[in-house]
PDB file of C-alpha atoms in Angstrom:
ATOM      1  CA  MET A   1      -7.752  10.140 -21.152  1.00  0.00           C
ATOM      2  CA  GLN A   2      -8.072   7.918 -18.890  1.00  0.00           C
ATOM      3  CA  LYS A   3     -11.249   6.006 -18.216  1.00  0.00           C
ATOM      4  CA  LEU A   4     -13.539   5.660 -14.941  1.00  0.00           C
ATOM      5  CA  TYR A   5     -14.669   2.412 -13.595  1.00  0.00           C
ATOM      6  CA  ILE A   6     -16.911   1.947 -10.671  1.00  0.00           C
ATOM      7  CA  LEU A   7     -16.906  -1.097  -9.046  1.00  0.00           C
ATOM      8  CA  LEU A   8     -20.040  -3.112  -8.511  1.00  0.00           C
ATOM      9  CA  PHE A   9     -20.374  -6.162  -6.404  1.00  0.00           C
ATOM     10  CA  GLY A  10     -22.134  -9.425  -6.834  1.00  0.00           C
ATOM     11  CA  PHE A  11     -23.243  -9.184  -3.836  1.00  0.00           C
ATOM     12  CA  VAL A  12     -24.604  -6.851  -0.876  1.00  0.00           C
ATOM     13  CA  LEU A  13     -21.522  -4.425   0.927  1.00  0.00           C
ATOM     14  CA  VAL A  14     -22.701  -2.735   3.312  1.00  0.00           C
ATOM     15  CA  GLY A  15     -21.237   0.496   4.147  1.00  0.00           C
ATOM     16  CA  CYS A  16     -19.273   1.197   7.517  1.00  0.00           C
ATOM     17  CA  THR A  17     -21.364   3.276  10.588  1.00  0.00           C
ATOM     18  CA  GLY A  18     -20.251   3.972  13.273  1.00  0.00           C
ATOM     19  CA  LYS A  19     -18.160   1.059  14.435  1.00  0.00           C
ATOM     20  CA  GLN A  20     -19.646  -1.587  12.564  1.00  0.00           C
ATOM     21  CA  VAL A  21     -17.671  -3.059   9.896  1.00  0.00           C
ATOM     22  CA  PRO A  22     -18.577  -4.219   5.719  1.00  0.00           C
ATOM     23  CA  GLU A  23     -21.004  -6.891   5.761  1.00  0.00           C
ATOM     24  CA  GLY A  24     -18.868  -9.931   5.241  1.00  0.00           C
ATOM     25  CA  ALA A  25     -15.499  -8.219   6.424  1.00  0.00           C
ATOM     26  CA  ILE A  26     -12.922  -9.512   8.943  1.00  0.00           C
ATOM     27  CA  GLU A  27     -13.015  -7.081  11.784  1.00  0.00           C
ATOM     28  CA  LEU A  28      -9.343  -6.800  13.136  1.00  0.00           C
ATOM     29  CA  PRO A  29      -8.239  -6.397  16.494  1.00  0.00           C
ATOM     30  CA  LYS A  30      -7.279  -3.112  18.165  1.00  0.00           C
ATOM     31  CA  LYS A  31      -3.903  -3.668  18.499  1.00  0.00           C
ATOM     32  CA  ILE A  32      -3.254  -3.603  15.021  1.00  0.00           C
ATOM     33  CA  ARG A  33      -5.612  -0.752  14.436  1.00  0.00           C
ATOM     34  CA  GLU A  34      -3.296   1.188  12.450  1.00  0.00           C
ATOM     35  CA  THR A  35      -2.693  -1.987   9.863  1.00  0.00           C
ATOM     36  CA  SER A  36      -0.603   0.333   6.773  1.00  0.00           C
ATOM     37  CA  GLY A  37       0.815  -2.925   5.002  1.00  0.00           C
ATOM     38  CA  LEU A  38      -0.359  -6.506   3.891  1.00  0.00           C
ATOM     39  CA  ALA A  39       1.982  -9.780   3.086  1.00  0.00           C
ATOM     40  CA  LEU A  40       1.749 -13.332   3.125  1.00  0.00           C
ATOM     41  CA  GLU A  41       3.446 -16.193   5.783  1.00  0.00           C
ATOM     42  CA  ASN A  42       2.127 -18.939   4.899  1.00  0.00           C
ATOM     43  CA  ASN A  43      -1.946 -19.264   5.775  1.00  0.00           C
ATOM     44  CA  HIS A  44      -1.301 -15.825   7.788  1.00  0.00           C
ATOM     45  CA  PHE A  45      -1.510 -12.129   6.925  1.00  0.00           C
ATOM     46  CA  LEU A  46       1.524 -10.062   8.355  1.00  0.00           C
ATOM     47  CA  THR A  47       0.961  -6.272   8.721  1.00  0.00           C
ATOM     48  CA  PHE A  48       2.068  -3.267  10.991  1.00  0.00           C
ATOM     49  CA  ASN A  49       1.058  -0.377  12.967  1.00  0.00           C
ATOM     50  CA  ASP A  50       2.285   2.732  11.386  1.00  0.00           C
ATOM     51  CA  SER A  51       4.438   5.763  12.540  1.00  0.00           C
ATOM     52  CA  GLY A  52       5.708   4.987  15.968  1.00  0.00           C
ATOM     53  CA  GLY A  53       4.340   2.036  16.685  1.00  0.00           C
ATOM     54  CA  LYS A  54       7.044  -1.343  17.699  1.00  0.00           C
ATOM     55  CA  PRO A  55       8.916  -2.748  14.841  1.00  0.00           C
ATOM     56  CA  THR A  56       7.092  -5.423  14.903  1.00  0.00           C
ATOM     57  CA  LEU A  57       5.234  -8.348  12.445  1.00  0.00           C
ATOM     58  CA  TYR A  58       2.231  -9.219  13.741  1.00  0.00           C
ATOM     59  CA  ALA A  59       0.346 -12.084  12.123  1.00  0.00           C
ATOM     60  CA  PHE A  60      -3.315 -12.745  12.035  1.00  0.00           C
ATOM     61  CA  ASN A  61      -6.104 -15.948  10.898  1.00  0.00           C
ATOM     62  CA  LEU A  62      -8.989 -15.064   8.877  1.00  0.00           C
ATOM     63  CA  GLU A  63     -10.846 -14.782  12.150  1.00  0.00           C
ATOM     64  CA  GLY A  64      -8.473 -11.565  12.567  1.00  0.00           C
ATOM     65  CA  GLU A  65      -6.938 -13.016  15.416  1.00  0.00           C
ATOM     66  CA  ILE A  66      -3.518 -12.439  16.079  1.00  0.00           C
ATOM     67  CA  VAL A  67      -1.552 -15.894  15.987  1.00  0.00           C
ATOM     68  CA  LYS A  68       2.426 -14.470  16.003  1.00  0.00           C
ATOM     69  CA  LYS A  69       4.474 -11.073  16.725  1.00  0.00           C
ATOM     70  CA  HIS A  70       7.877 -10.997  14.628  1.00  0.00           C
ATOM     71  CA  LYS A  71       9.537  -7.969  16.630  1.00  0.00           C
ATOM     72  CA  ILE A  72      12.312  -7.034  13.748  1.00  0.00           C
ATOM     73  CA  LYS A  73      15.736  -6.188  16.101  1.00  0.00           C
ATOM     74  CA  GLY A  74      18.207  -3.254  14.181  1.00  0.00           C
ATOM     75  CA  ALA A  75      14.982  -1.781  12.887  1.00  0.00           C
ATOM     76  CA  VAL A  76      12.737   1.446  14.211  1.00  0.00           C
ATOM     77  CA  ASN A  77       9.505   2.447  13.055  1.00  0.00           C
ATOM     78  CA  ARG A  78      10.016   5.601  11.911  1.00  0.00           C
ATOM     79  CA  ASP A  79       6.800   5.865   9.841  1.00  0.00           C
ATOM     80  CA  TRP A  80       6.448   2.135   8.260  1.00  0.00           C
ATOM     81  CA  GLU A  81       3.778   1.902   5.647  1.00  0.00           C
ATOM     82  CA  ASP A  82       4.146  -0.786   3.397  1.00  0.00           C
ATOM     83  CA  ILE A  83       5.329  -3.553   3.125  1.00  0.00           C
ATOM     84  CA  ALA A  84       6.334  -5.888   0.121  1.00  0.00           C
ATOM     85  CA  GLN A  85       7.543  -9.982  -0.060  1.00  0.00           C
ATOM     86  CA  ASP A  86       9.531 -11.788  -2.798  1.00  0.00           C
ATOM     87  CA  SER A  87      10.565 -15.554  -2.726  1.00  0.00           C
ATOM     88  CA  ALA A  88      13.691 -14.933  -0.337  1.00  0.00           C
ATOM     89  CA  TYR A  89      13.149 -11.549   1.208  1.00  0.00           C
ATOM     90  CA  TYR A  90      10.519  -8.878   3.157  1.00  0.00           C
ATOM     91  CA  TYR A  91      10.614  -5.341   2.916  1.00  0.00           C
ATOM     92  CA  ILE A  92       9.439  -2.957   4.910  1.00  0.00           C
ATOM     93  CA  ALA A  93       9.069   0.716   3.993  1.00  0.00           C
ATOM     94  CA  ASP A  94       9.609   3.055   6.330  1.00  0.00           C
ATOM     95  CA  THR A  95       9.068   6.136   3.880  1.00  0.00           C
ATOM     96  CA  GLY A  96       6.530   7.970   5.524  1.00  0.00           C
ATOM     97  CA  ASN A  97       7.438  11.370   4.919  1.00  0.00           C
ATOM     98  CA  ASN A  98       3.918  13.424   6.118  1.00  0.00           C
ATOM     99  CA  PHE A  99       5.532  16.623   5.629  1.00  0.00           C
ATOM    100  CA  ALA A 100       8.571  16.597   3.544  1.00  0.00           C
ATOM    101  CA  THR A 101      10.955  16.668   6.771  1.00  0.00           C
ATOM    102  CA  ARG A 102      12.613  13.600   6.817  1.00  0.00           C
ATOM    103  CA  LYS A 103      16.421  12.539   5.573  1.00  0.00           C
ATOM    104  CA  ASP A 104      15.961   9.148   6.321  1.00  0.00           C
ATOM    105  CA  LEU A 105      13.997   7.281   4.439  1.00  0.00           C
ATOM    106  CA  THR A 106      14.208   3.459   4.659  1.00  0.00           C
ATOM    107  CA  ILE A 107      13.664   0.528   3.276  1.00  0.00           C
ATOM    108  CA  TYR A 108      14.506  -2.856   5.676  1.00  0.00           C
ATOM    109  CA  ARG A 109      15.374  -6.211   4.056  1.00  0.00           C
ATOM    110  CA  VAL A 110      14.195  -8.590   6.548  1.00  0.00           C
ATOM    111  CA  SER A 111      14.866 -12.742   6.149  1.00  0.00           C
ATOM    112  CA  LYS A 112      11.622 -14.639   6.262  1.00  0.00           C
ATOM    113  CA  GLU A 113      12.801 -16.235   9.582  1.00  0.00           C
ATOM    114  CA  PHE A 114      12.173 -12.279  10.381  1.00  0.00           C
ATOM    115  CA  LYS A 115      15.425 -11.676  10.309  1.00  0.00           C
ATOM    116  CA  LEU A 116      16.764  -7.995   9.527  1.00  0.00           C
ATOM    117  CA  ILE A 117      19.520  -8.484   6.447  1.00  0.00           C
ATOM    118  CA  ASP A 118      20.540  -4.994   5.624  1.00  0.00           C
ATOM    119  CA  SER A 119      18.399  -1.739   4.873  1.00  0.00           C
ATOM    120  CA  ILE A 120      17.709   0.128   1.541  1.00  0.00           C
ATOM    121  CA  GLY A 121      18.487   4.044   1.790  1.00  0.00           C
ATOM    122  CA  ILE A 122      16.913   6.548  -0.854  1.00  0.00           C
ATOM    123  CA  ARG A 123      16.226  10.503  -0.924  1.00  0.00           C
ATOM    124  CA  TYR A 124      13.625  12.184  -3.981  1.00  0.00           C
ATOM    125  CA  ALA A 125      16.232  13.886  -6.621  1.00  0.00           C
ATOM    126  CA  ALA A 126      13.622  16.346  -6.878  1.00  0.00           C
ATOM    127  CA  GLN A 127      13.510  17.170  -3.361  1.00  0.00           C
ATOM    128  CA  LYS A 128      15.790  20.421  -2.324  1.00  0.00           C
ATOM    129  CA  LYS A 129      14.350  21.395   0.901  1.00  0.00           C
ATOM    130  CA  PHE A 130      13.246  19.775   4.007  1.00  0.00           C
ATOM    131  CA  LYS A 131      11.524  21.737   5.177  1.00  0.00           C
ATOM    132  CA  PHE A 132       7.605  21.744   7.374  1.00  0.00           C
ATOM    133  CA  LYS A 133       5.508  21.470   4.103  1.00  0.00           C
ATOM    134  CA  LYS A 134       1.548  20.372   4.325  1.00  0.00           C
ATOM    135  CA  LYS A 135       1.068  19.893   0.778  1.00  0.00           C
ATOM    136  CA  ASN A 136       4.032  18.135  -0.761  1.00  0.00           C
ATOM    137  CA  GLU A 137       4.844  15.383  -3.392  1.00  0.00           C
ATOM    138  CA  PHE A 138       7.876  13.546  -1.180  1.00  0.00           C
ATOM    139  CA  ASP A 139       5.681  10.661   0.721  1.00  0.00           C
ATOM    140  CA  ALA A 140       5.662   7.431  -0.419  1.00  0.00           C
ATOM    141  CA  GLU A 141       3.234   4.335   1.020  1.00  0.00           C
ATOM    142  CA  THR A 142       3.322   2.106  -1.768  1.00  0.00           C
ATOM    143  CA  LEU A 143       5.721  -0.277  -2.018  1.00  0.00           C
ATOM    144  CA  ILE A 144       6.000  -3.007  -4.601  1.00  0.00           C
ATOM    145  CA  SER A 145       7.959  -6.128  -5.081  1.00  0.00           C
ATOM    146  CA  PHE A 146       8.494  -6.936  -8.985  1.00  0.00           C
ATOM    147  CA  ASN A 147      10.590  -8.907 -10.361  1.00  0.00           C
ATOM    148  CA  ASP A 148      14.510  -7.873  -9.595  1.00  0.00           C
ATOM    149  CA  THR A 149      13.152  -4.525  -8.725  1.00  0.00           C
ATOM    150  CA  LEU A 150      11.677  -2.517  -6.361  1.00  0.00           C
ATOM    151  CA  LEU A 151       8.650  -0.317  -7.047  1.00  0.00           C
ATOM    152  CA  LEU A 152       7.521   3.104  -5.210  1.00  0.00           C
ATOM    153  CA  PHE A 153       4.671   4.611  -5.463  1.00  0.00           C
ATOM    154  CA  SER A 154       4.142   8.261  -3.924  1.00  0.00           C
ATOM    155  CA  LYS A 155       1.437   9.780  -2.173  1.00  0.00           C
ATOM    156  CA  ASP A 156       1.093  13.479  -3.600  1.00  0.00           C
ATOM    157  CA  ARG A 157      -0.457  15.669  -1.092  1.00  0.00           C
ATOM    158  CA  LYS A 158       0.351  18.299  -3.402  1.00  0.00           C
ATOM    159  CA  TYR A 159      -1.125  17.674  -7.375  1.00  0.00           C
ATOM    160  CA  LYS A 160      -2.997  13.954  -6.053  1.00  0.00           C
ATOM    161  CA  LYS A 161      -1.096  12.185  -8.520  1.00  0.00           C
ATOM    162  CA  THR A 162       1.437   9.054  -7.982  1.00  0.00           C
ATOM    163  CA  LYS A 163       4.526   8.812  -8.951  1.00  0.00           C
ATOM    164  CA  LEU A 164       6.356   5.535 -10.181  1.00  0.00           C
ATOM    165  CA  TYR A 165      10.555   4.976  -9.147  1.00  0.00           C
ATOM    166  CA  VAL A 166      12.033   1.379  -9.534  1.00  0.00           C
ATOM    167  CA  ILE A 167      14.964   0.723  -7.057  1.00  0.00           C
ATOM    168  CA  PRO A 168      17.369  -1.618  -6.855  1.00  0.00           C
ATOM    169  CA  LYS A 169      16.880  -5.065  -4.204  1.00  0.00           C
ATOM    170  CA  ILE A 170      20.382  -3.937  -3.009  1.00  0.00           C
ATOM    171  CA  ALA A 171      21.571  -2.567   0.075  1.00  0.00           C
ATOM    172  CA  GLY A 172      22.934   1.025  -0.432  1.00  0.00           C
ATOM    173  CA  GLU A 173      21.867   4.388  -1.027  1.00  0.00           C
ATOM    174  CA  TYR A 174      19.498   5.616  -3.719  1.00  0.00           C
ATOM    175  CA  THR A 175      18.887   8.955  -5.399  1.00  0.00           C
ATOM    176  CA  LEU A 176      14.975   8.891  -6.886  1.00  0.00           C
ATOM    177  CA  GLU A 177      13.927   9.554 -10.076  1.00  0.00           C
ATOM    178  CA  PRO A 178      10.240   9.259 -11.459  1.00  0.00           C
ATOM    179  CA  ILE A 179       9.578   6.880 -14.560  1.00  0.00           C
ATOM    180  CA  ALA A 180       5.993   7.550 -14.772  1.00  0.00           C
ATOM    181  CA  THR A 181       3.253   9.577 -13.463  1.00  0.00           C
ATOM    182  CA  PHE A 182      -0.326   8.243 -13.136  1.00  0.00           C
ATOM    183  CA  GLU A 183      -4.052  10.472 -13.129  1.00  0.00           C
ATOM    184  CA  VAL A 184      -5.412   8.930  -9.941  1.00  0.00           C
ATOM    185  CA  ASN A 185      -6.733  12.063  -8.659  1.00  0.00           C
ATOM    186  CA  ALA A 186      -5.978  10.431  -5.447  1.00  0.00           C
ATOM    187  CA  LEU A 187      -3.494   9.584  -2.375  1.00  0.00           C
ATOM    188  CA  ILE A 188      -2.284   6.250  -3.281  1.00  0.00           C
ATOM    189  CA  THR A 189      -1.835   3.982   0.410  1.00  0.00           C
ATOM    190  CA  GLY A 190      -1.152   0.731  -0.690  1.00  0.00           C
ATOM    191  CA  GLY A 191      -0.348  -1.537  -3.399  1.00  0.00           C
ATOM    192  CA  ASP A 192       0.874  -4.458  -5.149  1.00  0.00           C
ATOM    193  CA  TYR A 193       1.767  -6.924  -7.714  1.00  0.00           C
ATOM    194  CA  ASP A 194       0.145 -10.612  -9.126  1.00  0.00           C
ATOM    195  CA  ALA A 195       3.228 -12.075 -11.160  1.00  0.00           C
ATOM    196  CA  LYS A 196       0.542 -14.352 -12.810  1.00  0.00           C
ATOM    197  CA  ASN A 197      -1.518 -11.935 -13.914  1.00  0.00           C
ATOM    198  CA  LYS A 198       1.031  -9.209 -14.558  1.00  0.00           C
ATOM    199  CA  ARG A 199      -1.113  -7.059 -12.330  1.00  0.00           C
ATOM    200  CA  ILE A 200      -0.815  -4.320 -10.132  1.00  0.00           C
ATOM    201  CA  ALA A 201      -3.285  -3.362  -7.852  1.00  0.00           C
ATOM    202  CA  LEU A 202      -3.140   0.280  -5.792  1.00  0.00           C
ATOM    203  CA  THR A 203      -5.676   1.629  -3.366  1.00  0.00           C
ATOM    204  CA  GLY A 204      -6.309   5.038  -2.254  1.00  0.00           C
ATOM    205  CA  TYR A 205      -8.496   7.840  -0.710  1.00  0.00           C
ATOM    206  CA  ARG A 206      -9.752  11.352  -2.002  1.00  0.00           C
ATOM    207  CA  SER A 207     -10.238  14.221  -0.108  1.00  0.00           C
ATOM    208  CA  ASP A 208     -13.688  13.489   1.021  1.00  0.00           C
ATOM    209  CA  TYR A 209     -12.331  10.389   2.084  1.00  0.00           C
ATOM    210  CA  SER A 210     -13.844   8.547  -0.641  1.00  0.00           C
ATOM    211  CA  GLN A 211     -12.118   4.753  -0.960  1.00  0.00           C
ATOM    212  CA  HIS A 212     -10.383   4.566  -5.197  1.00  0.00           C
ATOM    213  CA  PHE A 213      -8.948   1.351  -6.221  1.00  0.00           C
ATOM    214  CA  PHE A 214      -6.749   1.010  -9.450  1.00  0.00           C
ATOM    215  CA  ILE A 215      -5.745  -1.521 -11.447  1.00  0.00           C
ATOM    216  CA  LEU A 216      -2.594  -0.801 -13.816  1.00  0.00           C
ATOM    217  CA  ASN A 217      -2.741  -4.900 -16.645  1.00  0.00           C
ATOM    218  CA  GLN A 218      -0.110  -5.993 -18.210  1.00  0.00           C
ATOM    219  CA  PHE A 219       2.069  -4.768 -16.107  1.00  0.00           C
ATOM    220  CA  GLN A 220       5.724  -4.021 -17.626  1.00  0.00           C
ATOM    221  CA  LEU A 221       8.459  -1.562 -17.127  1.00  0.00           C
ATOM    222  CA  GLU A 222       9.048  -0.919 -20.517  1.00  0.00           C
ATOM    223  CA  ASN A 223       6.286   2.548 -21.807  1.00  0.00           C
ATOM    224  CA  SER A 224       4.580   1.451 -17.977  1.00  0.00           C
ATOM    225  CA  GLU A 225       3.369   5.437 -18.291  1.00  0.00           C
ATOM    226  CA  GLN A 226       1.206   3.899 -21.570  1.00  0.00           C
ATOM    227  CA  ILE A 227      -0.658   1.272 -19.677  1.00  0.00           C
ATOM    228  CA  GLU A 228      -3.929   1.596 -18.940  1.00  0.00           C
ATOM    229  CA  LEU A 229      -5.038   2.485 -15.969  1.00  0.00           C
ATOM    230  CA  LYS A 230      -8.183   1.382 -14.237  1.00  0.00           C
ATOM    231  CA  HIS A 231     -10.694   2.831 -11.840  1.00  0.00           C
ATOM    232  CA  TYR A 232     -12.949   1.971  -9.205  1.00  0.00           C
ATOM    233  CA  GLN A 233     -14.618   3.341  -6.318  1.00  0.00           C
ATOM    234  CA  LEU A 234     -15.170   1.360  -3.445  1.00  0.00           C
ATOM    235  CA  PRO A 235     -18.515   1.260  -1.274  1.00  0.00           C
ATOM    236  CA  TYR A 236     -16.129   1.707   1.617  1.00  0.00           C
ATOM    237  CA  LYS A 237     -17.828   4.623   4.394  1.00  0.00           C
ATOM    238  CA  ASN A 238     -15.688   4.986   7.899  1.00  0.00           C
ATOM    239  CA  ALA A 239     -12.667   3.679   6.278  1.00  0.00           C
ATOM    240  CA  GLN A 240      -9.215   4.282   5.312  1.00  0.00           C
ATOM    241  CA  VAL A 241      -8.113   1.287   3.064  1.00  0.00           C
ATOM    242  CA  GLU A 242      -4.095   1.119   4.077  1.00  0.00           C
ATOM    243  CA  ALA A 243      -2.678  -1.782   2.143  1.00  0.00           C
ATOM    244  CA  VAL A 244      -3.518  -4.255  -0.394  1.00  0.00           C
ATOM    245  CA  VAL A 245      -2.037  -7.999  -1.013  1.00  0.00           C
ATOM    246  CA  PHE A 246      -2.294 -11.165  -4.068  1.00  0.00           C
ATOM    247  CA  ASP A 247      -2.684 -14.267  -2.469  1.00  0.00           C
ATOM    248  CA  SER A 248      -1.577 -16.802  -4.141  1.00  0.00           C
ATOM    249  CA  THR A 249      -4.041 -18.135  -6.568  1.00  0.00           C
ATOM    250  CA  GLY A 250      -4.676 -14.128  -7.564  1.00  0.00           C
ATOM    251  CA  GLU A 251      -7.134 -12.874  -4.659  1.00  0.00           C
ATOM    252  CA  ILE A 252      -7.085  -9.738  -3.498  1.00  0.00           C
ATOM    253  CA  TRP A 253      -7.044  -8.359   0.285  1.00  0.00           C
ATOM    254  CA  ILE A 254      -7.374  -5.371   1.022  1.00  0.00           C
ATOM    255  CA  SER A 255      -7.308  -3.957   4.890  1.00  0.00           C
ATOM    256  CA  SER A 256      -8.767  -0.105   6.374  1.00  0.00           C
ATOM    257  CA  GLU A 257      -7.587   1.112   9.232  1.00  0.00           C
ATOM    258  CA  GLY A 258      -9.717   1.962  12.270  1.00  0.00           C
ATOM    259  CA  GLU A 259      -9.534   5.515  13.619  1.00  0.00           C
ATOM    260  CA  ASP A 260     -11.714   7.565  15.113  1.00  0.00           C
ATOM    261  CA  VAL A 261     -15.660   6.212  14.548  1.00  0.00           C
ATOM    262  CA  HIS A 262     -14.488   2.582  12.051  1.00  0.00           C
ATOM    263  CA  ARG A 263     -12.879  -0.532  13.276  1.00  0.00           C
ATOM    264  CA  PRO A 264     -10.018  -1.772  11.163  1.00  0.00           C
ATOM    265  CA  PHE A 265     -10.747  -4.270   9.396  1.00  0.00           C
ATOM    266  CA  LEU A 266      -9.480  -7.345   6.189  1.00  0.00           C
ATOM    267  CA  ASP A 267     -12.099  -7.915   3.270  1.00  0.00           C
ATOM    268  CA  LYS A 268     -11.910  -9.941   0.164  1.00  0.00           C
ATOM    269  CA  ILE A 269     -12.338  -8.245  -2.974  1.00  0.00           C
ATOM    270  CA  ASP A 270     -13.365 -10.521  -6.246  1.00  0.00           C
ATOM    271  CA  LEU A 271     -12.152  -8.907  -9.248  1.00  0.00           C
ATOM    272  CA  SER A 272     -14.289 -11.181 -11.716  1.00  0.00           C
ATOM    273  CA  ALA A 273     -17.294  -9.546  -9.474  1.00  0.00           C
ATOM    274  CA  LEU A 274     -17.330  -5.836 -11.083  1.00  0.00           C
ATOM    275  CA  GLN A 275     -18.994  -4.247 -13.571  1.00  0.00           C
ATOM    276  CA  PRO A 276     -16.703  -1.464 -15.053  1.00  0.00           C
ATOM    277  CA  VAL A 277     -19.110   1.442 -16.217  1.00  0.00           C
ATOM    278  CA  GLU A 278     -17.158   4.055 -17.999  1.00  0.00           C
ATOM    279  CA  ASP A 279     -17.248   7.703 -17.298  1.00  0.00           C
TER     280      ASP A 279
END
């Protein structure tokens, strides 16, 4: 049985009420209110708007100011959900599939000069029908670069689990079979890998819109399903955390989209301040 950990901060974090942002967080402009993924470009963050937004990456600073816009010519934003990166490329996941109807799931490979290089097409081996289905297991919002592969974690509205798929970083068409399943009881919305500390971080939410955070320490593909999943609850209200990225020092940053009553924001999570509590 997996252990449940509750997130405790060494500082006071005030939940969002009305149209406020948490204390200490950085409010993001309305231009990127649907922030759905995070990456790094030198000293700036990169993000984008999901579902139907422009095929554009926005660079912003720690003041929350947009400093650059990078249009990815040749790409289409049908439902961009995450961005991963390695030393040579960015990988943009056009993998949003809310109702299991898409047959054009794509991962764009983009140079560090923001030129489209090629694309990777994917489909799920288990998906035989493409009819509208609200509760389905064929959506994914989390793409992670791991060595010479890409890791895709599913957003499973049917079982509230997350399945892990492995994809080559090579252009082509791939049919995916899961290599592991994690009992998160949440909808997973973002993730990243910290190579220095060999850990994966995942974000997600539950049906009551409580925000959750998961850590997989000493991650490896072999026997990945046996890795202990540490689970924390984030103290945000009126938020939906959509993305996470590790910076070069191992610090963890998350972003939350701004819809309805809440505003988009960027915040830093200090793992050294967390005190896990067993359920």
